[in-house]
Coordinates of C-alpha atoms in Angstrom, one line a residue:
M1472 CA 21.6 40.9 21.2
T1473 CA 18.4 42.8 22.5
G1474 CA 15.6 41.8 23.8
D1475 CA 13.4 42.9 21.0
A1476 CA 11.1 40.7 19.2
D1477 CA 11.5 42.1 15.9
S1478 CA 15.7 42.3 16.1
N1479 CA 17.0 40.7 12.7
L1480 CA 18.7 37.1 13.4
I1481 CA 20.5 36.5 16.4
P1482 CA 24.1 37.1 16.1
F1483 CA 26.2 33.8 17.5
P1484 CA 26.5 34.0 20.6
Q1485 CA 30.6 32.5 22.6
P1486 CA 31.0 28.3 22.4
E1487 CA 29.5 28.2 25.5
E1488 CA 26.1 25.9 25.7
S1489 CA 24.9 27.7 28.8
T1490 CA 25.2 31.2 26.7
L1491 CA 23.0 29.2 23.9
L1492 CA 20.8 28.2 26.2
S1493 CA 19.7 31.4 27.5
H1494 CA 19.6 32.0 23.3
F1495 CA 17.1 29.2 22.7
D1496 CA 14.6 29.6 25.9
R1497 CA 14.5 33.7 24.4
V1498 CA 13.7 32.1 20.8
R1499 CA 11.6 29.6 21.9
R1500 CA 9.5 32.4 24.6
E1501 CA 8.8 34.1 21.1
L1502 CA 7.6 31.1 19.4
E1503 CA 4.8 30.7 22.0
I1504 CA 3.5 34.7 21.4
A1505 CA 4.0 34.9 18.1
S1506 CA 1.4 35.7 15.7
S1507 CA 2.1 36.8 12.8
I1508 CA 4.2 34.9 9.7
D1509 CA 6.4 37.7 9.4
E1510 CA 7.1 36.7 13.4
V1511 CA 6.8 33.3 13.0
K1512 CA 9.5 33.4 9.9
K1513 CA 11.7 34.6 12.0
I1514 CA 11.7 33.1 14.8
R1515 CA 12.5 29.9 12.6
D1516 CA 15.4 32.0 10.6
Q1517 CA 16.6 32.4 14.2
A1518 CA 16.1 29.2 15.5
E1519 CA 17.7 27.3 12.2
A1520 CA 21.1 30.3 12.9
L1521 CA 20.8 28.8 15.7
R1522 CA 21.4 25.6 14.6
Q1523 CA 23.8 25.7 12.2
Y1524 CA 26.0 27.4 14.5
A1525 CA 25.9 24.5 17.2
R1526 CA 26.5 22.9 14.7
Q1527 CA 29.4 24.1 14.0
Q1528 CA 30.7 24.5 16.9
E1529 CA 29.8 20.6 17.1
L1530 CA 27.5 21.2 20.7
S1531 CA 25.6 18.3 21.6
L1532 CA 23.3 17.1 19.7
E1533 CA 21.0 17.5 22.5
M1534 CA 21.9 21.6 22.0
Q1535 CA 21.2 21.3 18.3
N1536 CA 18.2 18.8 18.6
K1537 CA 16.8 22.1 20.9
C1538 CA 17.1 24.3 18.2
A1539 CA 16.2 22.1 15.5
E1540 CA 12.3 21.5 17.5
I1541 CA 12.4 24.9 17.6
K1542 CA 11.8 25.7 14.0
I1543 CA 10.4 22.9 12.9
R1544 CA 7.7 24.0 15.5
A1545 CA 7.6 27.5 13.6
E1546 CA 7.2 26.1 10.5
R1547 CA 4.0 23.9 11.5
R1548 CA 3.4 27.5 12.9
A1549 CA 3.7 29.3 10.0
G1550 CA 2.2 26.5 8.2
K1551 CA -0.4 26.3 10.0
I1552 CA -1.1 30.2 9.3
L1553 CA -0.9 29.7 6.0
S1554 CA -3.9 27.0 5.6
D1555 CA -6.2 29.4 7.3
M1556 CA -5.3 32.4 5.6
D1557 CA -7.7 33.5 2.6
K1558 CA -5.8 32.4 -0.8
H1559 CA -5.5 36.0 -2.9
P1560 CA -7.8 35.7 -6.1
P1561 CA -6.1 35.2 -9.7
G1562 CA -5.4 38.8 -10.9
P1563 CA -1.9 41.1 -11.0
S1564 CA 1.5 41.0 -8.9
S1565 CA 2.1 42.6 -6.5
G1566 CA 3.6 45.1 -8.2
D1567 CA 0.3 46.0 -10.2
R1568 CA -1.8 46.3 -7.4
S1569 CA -2.7 48.4 -4.6
H1570 CA -2.1 47.5 -1.3
D1571 CA -5.2 49.2 0.7
G1572 CA -5.3 45.3 2.8
T1573 CA -8.6 44.1 1.2
D1574 CA -7.2 40.8 -0.5
P1575 CA -5.2 38.7 1.4
P1576 CA -1.0 39.0 0.5
R1577 CA 0.7 36.8 -1.9
L1578 CA 3.5 34.8 -0.6
V1579 CA 5.4 36.3 -2.7
D1580 CA 4.6 39.4 -0.2
L1581 CA 5.2 37.6 3.1
G1582 CA 8.5 36.7 1.5
I1583 CA 7.6 33.0 1.3
S1584 CA 7.8 30.9 -2.0
K1585 CA 5.2 28.1 -3.2
N1586 CA 7.7 25.2 -1.9
Q1587 CA 8.4 26.8 1.8
S1588 CA 4.8 27.4 1.8
S1589 CA 3.8 23.7 0.4
R1590 CA 6.6 22.2 3.5
W1591 CA 5.4 24.2 6.1
Q1592 CA 1.5 23.9 5.8
S1593 CA 2.5 19.6 5.0
I1594 CA 4.4 19.3 9.3
A1595 CA 1.2 21.2 10.0
S1596 CA -0.7 18.6 8.8
I1597 CA -0.2 16.0 11.1
P1598 CA -2.5 15.7 13.7
E1599 CA -1.0 17.0 17.0
A1600 CA -0.9 13.7 18.6
E1601 CA 1.2 11.8 15.9
F1602 CA 3.1 15.1 16.0
E1603 CA 4.3 15.0 20.0
D1604 CA 4.9 11.3 19.6
R1605 CA 7.4 11.1 16.6
V1606 CA 9.3 14.3 18.2
E1607 CA 10.0 12.7 21.4
E1608 CA 10.3 9.0 20.4
I1609 CA 13.5 10.9 17.9
K1610 CA 15.0 12.0 21.2
R1611 CA 14.6 9.1 22.9
K1612 CA 16.5 7.2 20.3
N1613 CA 19.4 9.6 19.9
G1614 CA 18.4 10.4 16.3
E1615 CA 18.7 14.5 14.2
L1616 CA 15.2 16.0 14.7
T1617 CA 15.0 17.5 10.6
S1618 CA 12.2 18.9 9.0
R1619 CA 12.5 16.1 6.5
E1620 CA 11.6 13.9 9.1
F1621 CA 8.5 15.7 9.3
L1622 CA 7.4 16.0 5.5
S1623 CA 8.1 12.2 5.6
L1624 CA 5.5 11.6 8.1
A1625 CA 2.8 13.7 6.9
G1626 CA 3.4 12.3 3.3
Y1627 CA 2.6 8.9 5.3
L1628 CA 0.1 9.7 7.7
Q1629 CA -1.8 10.9 4.1
R1630 CA -0.9 8.2 2.0
E1631 CA -2.9 6.4 4.7
Q1632 CA -5.6 8.8 4.6
K1633 CA -6.0 7.8 1.1
R1634 CA -6.0 4.0 1.3
H1635 CA -7.9 3.9 4.2
E1636 CA -11.0 5.9 2.4
R1637 CA -9.9 4.2 -0.6
R1638 CA -11.0 0.8 1.6
D1639 CA -14.0 2.4 2.7
R1640 CA -15.5 3.0 -0.3
A1641 CA -14.7 -0.3 -2.0
A1642 CA -16.4 -2.0 1.4
E1643 CA -20.0 0.3 0.1
E1644 CA -19.5 -0.9 -3.6
A1645 CA -18.4 -4.6 -2.5
A1646 CA -21.5 -4.6 -0.5
K1647 CA -23.3 -4.2 -3.9
V1648 CA -21.9 -6.4 -6.2
K1649 CA -22.9 -10.1 -6.2
Q1650 CA -20.3 -12.5 -6.7
E1651 CA -20.2 -14.4 -10.8
D1652 CA -19.9 -17.9 -10.8
W1653 CA -16.7 -17.7 -12.7
I1654 CA -15.4 -15.3 -10.1
R1655 CA -15.7 -15.9 -6.3
L1656 CA -13.9 -14.1 -3.7
I1657 CA -14.1 -15.8 0.3
H1658 CA -12.7 -14.3 2.3
G1659 CA -10.5 -16.8 5.2
D1660 CA -7.3 -18.4 5.4
F1661 CA -6.8 -20.6 3.3
R1662 CA -6.0 -23.8 5.6
E1663 CA -9.6 -23.1 6.9
V1664 CA -11.6 -22.1 4.7
L1665 CA -10.8 -24.5 1.7
S1666 CA -10.2 -27.2 3.6
D1667 CA -12.9 -29.8 2.1
F1668 CA -12.4 -28.6 -1.7
P1669 CA -12.6 -31.0 -3.9
A1670 CA -9.4 -33.1 -4.6
D1671 CA -7.8 -33.2 -8.2
S1672 CA -10.2 -30.5 -9.4
V1673 CA -7.7 -27.0 -10.5
D1674 CA -5.7 -26.2 -12.9
L1675 CA -3.7 -23.7 -11.9
I1676 CA -2.8 -22.1 -8.2
F1677 CA -1.2 -19.0 -8.4
S1678 CA -0.5 -17.6 -5.5
D1679 CA 2.1 -14.1 -3.4
L1680 CA 2.4 -15.2 0.0
P1681 CA 4.1 -12.7 2.4
Y1682 CA 7.9 -12.5 1.9
G1683 CA 9.2 -12.6 5.7
K1684 CA 10.6 -15.3 7.7
E1685 CA 7.8 -15.3 9.5
H1686 CA 5.7 -16.1 7.1
L1687 CA 7.7 -19.3 5.6
P1688 CA 5.7 -22.2 7.0
L1689 CA 2.9 -20.6 4.8
Y1690 CA 4.9 -22.3 1.8
E1691 CA 4.6 -25.7 3.8
D1692 CA 1.0 -25.2 3.9
L1693 CA 0.7 -24.4 0.9
G1694 CA 2.8 -27.2 -0.8
R1695 CA 0.7 -29.3 1.6
F1696 CA -2.6 -27.4 -0.3
A1697 CA -1.3 -27.9 -3.9
Q1698 CA -1.1 -31.3 -3.7
R1699 CA -4.0 -32.2 -3.3
V1700 CA -5.9 -30.0 -5.0
L1701 CA -4.4 -29.5 -8.2
K1702 CA -4.9 -31.4 -11.1
P1703 CA -1.9 -35.0 -11.9
G1704 CA 0.6 -33.0 -14.2
K1705 CA -0.7 -28.6 -12.9
V1706 CA 0.9 -26.3 -11.9
L1707 CA 1.3 -23.6 -8.7
A1708 CA 2.8 -20.8 -9.5
C1709 CA 4.1 -18.9 -6.7
Y1710 CA 6.0 -15.4 -5.9
S1711 CA 8.9 -15.4 -4.4
G1712 CA 11.4 -12.4 -2.6
Q1713 CA 15.0 -13.0 -2.8
F1714 CA 16.5 -13.3 1.0
H1715 CA 14.8 -16.8 1.7
F1716 CA 14.1 -17.8 -1.9
P1717 CA 16.2 -21.3 -0.8
H1718 CA 14.2 -22.0 2.1
V1719 CA 10.7 -21.5 -0.1
I1720 CA 11.8 -23.9 -2.6
R1721 CA 13.1 -26.6 0.4
A1722 CA 9.7 -25.4 1.6
L1723 CA 7.9 -26.6 -2.0
E1724 CA 9.6 -29.3 -2.9
A1725 CA 8.4 -31.9 0.6
S1726 CA 4.9 -31.7 -1.6
L1727 CA 5.8 -30.9 -5.1
D1728 CA 8.4 -31.5 -8.0
Y1729 CA 10.5 -28.7 -8.8
L1730 CA 10.4 -27.5 -12.2
W1731 CA 11.2 -24.0 -13.6
V1732 CA 12.0 -20.6 -12.3
A1733 CA 10.9 -17.1 -14.2
A1734 CA 11.8 -14.1 -13.6
V1735 CA 9.6 -10.6 -13.9
V1736 CA 12.1 -8.3 -14.6
F1737 CA 11.3 -3.9 -14.3
D1738 CA 12.4 -1.3 -16.1
T1739 CA 13.9 0.2 -12.9
F1740 CA 14.6 -1.1 -9.8
A1741 CA 11.8 -3.2 -7.8
D1742 CA 13.3 -2.9 -4.6
S1743 CA 16.5 -1.7 -3.3
H1744 CA 17.9 -4.5 -0.5
H1745 CA 20.2 -2.3 1.8
T1746 CA 22.0 -5.3 3.9
P1747 CA 23.0 -7.0 0.8
K1748 CA 23.4 -3.0 -0.8
I1749 CA 21.7 -5.2 -4.2
R1750 CA 19.1 -3.0 -5.8
G1751 CA 17.1 -5.8 -7.6
L1752 CA 16.1 -5.8 -11.3
W1753 CA 14.1 -9.1 -11.3
K1754 CA 11.2 -11.0 -8.9
P1755 CA 11.7 -14.9 -9.0
V1756 CA 7.9 -16.7 -10.0
L1757 CA 8.2 -19.9 -9.0
L1758 CA 7.1 -23.2 -10.8
F1759 CA 6.1 -26.5 -9.3
S1760 CA 4.3 -29.2 -10.7
K1761 CA 1.6 -32.4 -9.4
G1762 CA 3.5 -34.7 -11.2
R1763 CA 4.9 -34.5 -14.0
Y1764 CA 4.6 -31.5 -16.0
Q1765 CA 1.6 -31.7 -18.1
P1766 CA 2.5 -29.0 -20.9
L1767 CA 0.0 -27.0 -23.3
D1768 CA 2.2 -24.5 -25.2
W1769 CA 5.3 -23.3 -24.6
L1770 CA 5.9 -20.1 -22.1
T1771 CA 8.5 -17.4 -21.7
D1772 CA 10.2 -17.4 -18.5
V1773 CA 11.1 -13.7 -19.4
I1774 CA 8.0 -11.7 -18.8
K1775 CA 8.8 -7.6 -18.3
G1776 CA 6.9 -6.1 -15.2
D1777 CA 3.9 -4.2 -14.9
G1778 CA 6.0 -1.7 -13.0
M1779 CA 5.4 -0.7 -9.1
N1780 CA 2.0 0.5 -9.0
K1781 CA 1.0 -1.0 -5.2
S1782 CA -2.4 1.7 -5.2
H1783 CA -4.6 -1.6 -4.1
H1784 CA -2.6 -2.9 -1.9
P1785 CA 0.9 -2.7 -0.4
W1786 CA 1.9 -6.2 -2.1
E1787 CA 0.5 -6.0 -5.3
Q1788 CA 1.1 -7.6 -8.6
G1789 CA 0.9 -6.5 -12.4
T1790 CA -1.9 -7.9 -14.5
G1791 CA 0.1 -7.7 -16.7
E1792 CA 2.5 -10.5 -15.2
A1793 CA -0.7 -12.7 -14.2
I1794 CA -1.9 -12.5 -17.4
H1795 CA 1.5 -13.7 -19.1
L1796 CA 1.5 -16.6 -16.7
I1797 CA -2.2 -17.4 -16.7
D1798 CA -2.7 -18.0 -20.4
G1799 CA 0.4 -19.7 -20.7
L1800 CA -0.4 -22.2 -18.3
T1801 CA -4.3 -23.1 -18.7
D1802 CA -7.1 -23.2 -21.3
E1803 CA -10.1 -21.4 -21.3
G1804 CA -12.4 -22.6 -18.7
D1805 CA -10.0 -24.0 -16.6
L1806 CA -9.9 -23.9 -12.6
V1807 CA -7.4 -20.8 -11.3
V1808 CA -7.1 -21.0 -7.2
D1809 CA -5.7 -18.0 -5.3
P1810 CA -5.2 -18.9 -2.1
C1811 CA -3.8 -15.7 -1.4
C1812 CA -5.8 -13.2 -3.4
G1813 CA -4.9 -9.8 -2.3
S1814 CA -6.7 -6.7 -4.1
G1815 CA -7.8 -9.2 -7.4
T1816 CA -5.1 -9.0 -9.7
G1817 CA -5.5 -13.1 -10.8
A1818 CA -9.4 -12.7 -10.5
L1819 CA -8.4 -9.5 -13.0
A1820 CA -6.3 -11.7 -15.2
C1821 CA -8.7 -14.3 -15.5
R1822 CA -11.7 -12.5 -16.0
R1823 CA -9.6 -11.7 -18.9
L1824 CA -8.8 -14.5 -20.5
A1825 CA -12.4 -16.4 -19.4
R1826 CA -11.2 -18.7 -16.8
R1827 CA -12.9 -19.7 -13.4
F1828 CA -11.1 -18.5 -10.3
L1829 CA -11.5 -18.8 -6.9
G1830 CA -9.8 -16.2 -4.4
C1831 CA -9.3 -16.3 -0.4
D1832 CA -7.6 -13.7 2.0
T1833 CA -7.2 -13.3 5.8
D1834 CA -8.1 -9.6 5.5
Q1835 CA -11.6 -8.4 4.6
D1836 CA -10.5 -4.9 2.9
S1837 CA -8.4 -7.0 0.3
V1838 CA -11.6 -9.0 0.0
N1839 CA -13.8 -5.7 -0.5
T1840 CA -11.0 -4.1 -3.0
A1841 CA -10.8 -7.1 -5.1
L1842 CA -15.2 -6.8 -5.2
F1843 CA -14.8 -2.8 -6.3
R1844 CA -11.9 -3.3 -9.1
L1845 CA -14.4 -5.9 -11.0
S1846 CA -17.0 -5.1 -10.6
H1847 CA -15.4 -1.3 -12.0
E1848 CA -13.7 -3.4 -15.0
V1849 CA -17.3 -4.6 -15.5
D1850 CA -18.9 -0.8 -15.9
L1851 CA -15.7 0.1 -17.5
E1852 CA -16.4 -2.7 -20.5

């Protein structure tokens, strides 16, 4: 291999890591001064050739990652150049137009596919601090540096940005919304803000608490709360995860009477549980009563899930599921309480069914989102 930066892909060197390292250092220096797409793309291809060679020769992961890091940094640099480049206007293909330099080049002129352009610009969109932190984290944990890892990071950051934008917009809209007499939302912990709520006054408690092991004590508190505020013969309907299902039942049985388990069934996998290697197609909803259950009508215990829409909250449940349960367990005008209301799915269901609703949540952003959803539904109606 020559020292010319414009040379073709470098030939495979001898298998010694020291020899490979010298080629790696040269490619890295070239990247630091490269400024055009052609230069950066050539360096990216050289680094990928080195990485493939290091893997074939079963060289150390550190050496493979050195080559992969140059490749990813080159893709990041190329993405930045592409994002800053003026977009070529619609028109004839490159073979039909003159190359007088007045128009920005097309991707095909640069030898880059649309997929490559999109991927590289996604990697370039990662803020500098997050990019460098992830590089160091992967190397510290002896992981493998891959473009896929940084595409995943870029996607996560873009989703978080959109979520923050939605939350900010919801907060602005929530400040304009008047609380209705029939639908009320409160920011706070139900164990505190509802501690003096009248006893024997609630027709249904509809809830979806967090599923983690650290949250199991919440179910005991929920059971005690339900025992105090539910009317005799009325029901607590509570979603549950699968891993700690027996513990949740025992926690609620300390205060209430077990009634039934309903199943929310999904057409596609609701969740993938990697430890037991089980793909879940259903989610349980536990039904517990305060004393002897007094049914209003027949309730079907298999519910078709709405799908996996999490656009308003990471733990969002389907509105159709809530409507099915609330409609079967209450009458018009009844009071439904959700101690952990999230983004307000239960509130929307109660509005559509002409039920009164009281919900609270410890997350102000979730309360704002619920108010925004309620306001938006009013506008639609």
